[in-house]
Short mmCIF file of C-alpha atoms in Angstrom, two decimals:
data_model
loop_
_atom_site.label_atom_id
_atom_site.label_comp_id
_atom_site.label_asym_id
_atom_site.label_seq_id
_atom_site.Cartn_x
_atom_site.Cartn_y
_atom_site.Cartn_z
CA LYS V 291 -55.13 11.07 -53.81
CA ILE V 292 -53.15 8.24 -53.20
CA LYS V 293 -50.92 6.77 -55.86
CA ASN V 294 -50.22 3.29 -55.54
CA LYS V 295 -46.54 2.32 -56.18
CA LYS V 296 -45.99 -0.49 -58.87
CA ASN V 297 -43.95 -3.38 -57.59
CA THR V 298 -42.00 -5.12 -60.58
CA LEU V 299 -40.16 -8.26 -60.59
CA VAL V 300 -36.99 -8.24 -62.47
CA ALA V 301 -35.33 -11.21 -63.21
CA ILE V 302 -31.53 -11.20 -64.37
CA ASP V 303 -30.12 -14.26 -66.29
CA THR V 304 -26.88 -15.14 -64.31
CA SER V 305 -26.04 -17.87 -66.63
CA GLY V 306 -22.53 -18.37 -67.82
CA SER V 307 -23.37 -17.40 -71.61
CA VAL V 308 -24.22 -13.90 -70.02
CA SER V 309 -21.18 -11.63 -70.18
CA ASN V 310 -20.08 -9.13 -67.51
CA ALA V 311 -21.08 -6.30 -70.12
CA ASP V 312 -24.20 -7.59 -70.58
CA LEU V 313 -24.85 -7.56 -66.88
CA LEU V 314 -23.90 -3.90 -67.03
CA GLU V 315 -26.38 -3.05 -69.64
CA PHE V 316 -28.98 -4.92 -67.38
CA PHE V 317 -28.29 -3.16 -64.32
CA ASN V 318 -28.27 0.10 -66.33
CA GLU V 319 -31.91 -0.58 -67.40
CA ILE V 320 -32.70 -1.38 -63.67
CA HIS V 321 -31.64 1.80 -62.47
CA HIS V 322 -33.42 3.64 -65.13
CA ILE V 323 -36.66 1.83 -64.59
CA HIS V 324 -36.26 2.39 -60.78
CA LYS V 325 -35.89 6.16 -61.45
CA THR V 326 -39.44 6.06 -62.51
CA GLY V 327 -40.69 5.36 -59.10
CA THR V 328 -41.09 1.83 -59.54
CA GLN V 329 -40.31 -0.58 -56.73
CA ILE V 330 -38.26 -3.26 -58.01
CA ASP V 331 -37.42 -6.85 -56.54
CA ILE V 332 -34.44 -8.60 -58.35
CA ILE V 333 -34.41 -12.08 -58.93
CA GLU V 334 -31.16 -13.72 -59.81
CA CYS V 335 -31.49 -17.02 -61.89
CA ASP V 336 -29.24 -19.17 -63.82
CA ALA V 337 -30.57 -23.00 -63.86
CA ALA V 338 -32.26 -21.96 -60.41
CA VAL V 339 -33.15 -19.04 -58.35
CA GLN V 340 -29.79 -17.93 -56.50
CA ARG V 341 -31.11 -15.02 -54.54
CA VAL V 342 -33.99 -12.48 -54.42
CA TYR V 343 -33.73 -9.08 -53.22
CA ALA V 344 -35.09 -5.41 -53.27
CA TYR V 345 -33.28 -2.99 -55.71
CA ASP V 346 -31.73 -0.08 -53.53
CA GLY V 347 -31.15 2.27 -56.41
CA LYS V 348 -27.47 2.32 -56.23
CA LYS V 349 -25.66 2.16 -59.86
CA GLY V 350 -22.57 0.53 -58.70
CA GLU V 351 -19.73 -0.33 -60.94
CA GLN V 352 -19.06 -3.50 -59.10
CA ILE V 353 -21.60 -6.01 -60.08
CA SER V 354 -21.62 -9.32 -58.12
CA VAL V 355 -24.09 -11.91 -59.12
CA LYS V 356 -24.76 -15.43 -58.09
CA GLY V 357 -24.80 -18.21 -60.27
CA ARG V 358 -22.74 -18.45 -63.66
CA GLY V 359 -24.15 -22.00 -64.67
CA GLY V 360 -26.74 -23.05 -67.04
CA THR V 361 -30.00 -21.43 -68.11
CA ASP V 362 -33.46 -22.12 -67.01
CA PHE V 363 -36.50 -20.03 -67.43
CA GLU V 364 -38.88 -22.18 -65.34
CA PRO V 365 -37.66 -21.32 -61.86
CA VAL V 366 -38.83 -17.55 -62.34
CA MET V 367 -41.89 -18.40 -63.68
CA GLN V 368 -42.70 -20.68 -60.96
CA TYR V 369 -41.75 -17.77 -58.19
CA LEU V 370 -43.72 -15.28 -60.27
CA ASN V 371 -46.85 -17.46 -60.13
CA GLU V 372 -46.27 -18.29 -56.41
CA HIS V 373 -45.69 -14.72 -55.31
CA GLY V 374 -47.78 -12.88 -58.18
CA ARG V 375 -49.84 -11.03 -55.66
CA LYS V 376 -46.89 -8.90 -54.90
CA TYR V 377 -46.10 -8.01 -58.29
CA GLN V 378 -47.86 -6.25 -61.25
CA ASN V 379 -45.44 -7.57 -63.97
CA LEU V 380 -41.99 -9.41 -64.67
CA ILE V 381 -39.24 -8.00 -66.81
CA TYR V 382 -36.67 -10.79 -67.46
CA LEU V 383 -33.33 -9.39 -68.79
CA THR V 384 -31.44 -12.18 -70.55
CA ASP V 385 -29.42 -13.24 -73.67
CA GLY V 386 -32.37 -15.44 -74.60
CA GLU V 387 -30.38 -18.41 -75.12
CA CYS V 388 -32.93 -21.20 -73.61
CA CYS V 389 -35.99 -22.93 -74.71
CA ALA V 390 -39.30 -21.09 -73.45
CA PRO V 391 -40.41 -21.98 -69.85
CA GLN V 392 -43.56 -24.64 -69.82
CA THR V 393 -45.13 -22.64 -66.78
CA ASN V 394 -47.60 -20.03 -68.07
CA PRO V 395 -47.06 -17.01 -66.21
CA LYS V 396 -50.08 -15.18 -64.50
CA LYS V 397 -48.70 -11.82 -65.11
CA PRO V 398 -47.62 -9.61 -68.07
CA VAL V 399 -43.81 -10.53 -69.07
CA LEU V 400 -41.64 -8.43 -70.89
CA TRP V 401 -38.31 -10.10 -72.13
CA VAL V 402 -35.45 -7.36 -72.57
CA LEU V 403 -32.54 -9.16 -74.42
CA CYS V 404 -29.03 -7.75 -74.43
CA SER V 405 -27.71 -6.01 -77.33
CA GLY V 406 -25.76 -8.27 -79.88
CA VAL V 407 -27.95 -11.41 -79.59
CA ARG V 408 -30.58 -12.76 -82.03
CA ILE V 409 -34.19 -12.54 -80.96
CA ASN V 410 -35.78 -15.69 -79.28
CA ASN V 411 -39.43 -15.60 -80.67
CA ASP V 412 -40.38 -18.46 -78.83
CA LEU V 413 -40.87 -16.65 -75.42
CA PRO V 414 -43.85 -16.13 -74.03
CA GLY V 415 -44.85 -11.96 -73.65
CA GLN V 416 -43.36 -9.10 -75.42
CA VAL V 417 -39.78 -9.21 -76.83
CA ILE V 418 -37.43 -6.42 -77.08
CA GLN V 419 -33.71 -5.96 -77.41
CA ILE V 420 -31.65 -3.33 -75.67
CA THR V 421 -30.01 -1.08 -78.28
CA ARG V 422 -26.35 0.46 -77.56
#
């Protein structure tokens, strides 16, 4: 029996409103998702896509991300729709401090908000919050 591996696109909000503690929470969640056998491609985005790379499973204490500007969810949705055949879903790790994207995603989206922020119910898809 052949088991197909799930390939998930995980977006990380790298805007200036996301703290380093929030980024640690995000990478902790990514590490646990990866341990389930899911292949993960990470897309870092603030107001624009900064970089896309495969997650290697290393849970480092030194986190370095590109961006730290404003926030826009639109570039990730456009990337997902352009490369959708490669991915089963999108998990967007964010503080949720932005308006909903205009582009309708063609794949299921799970919004994971960092702990300590208010839930943004305008986002398309399911929204959950990290608990400490």
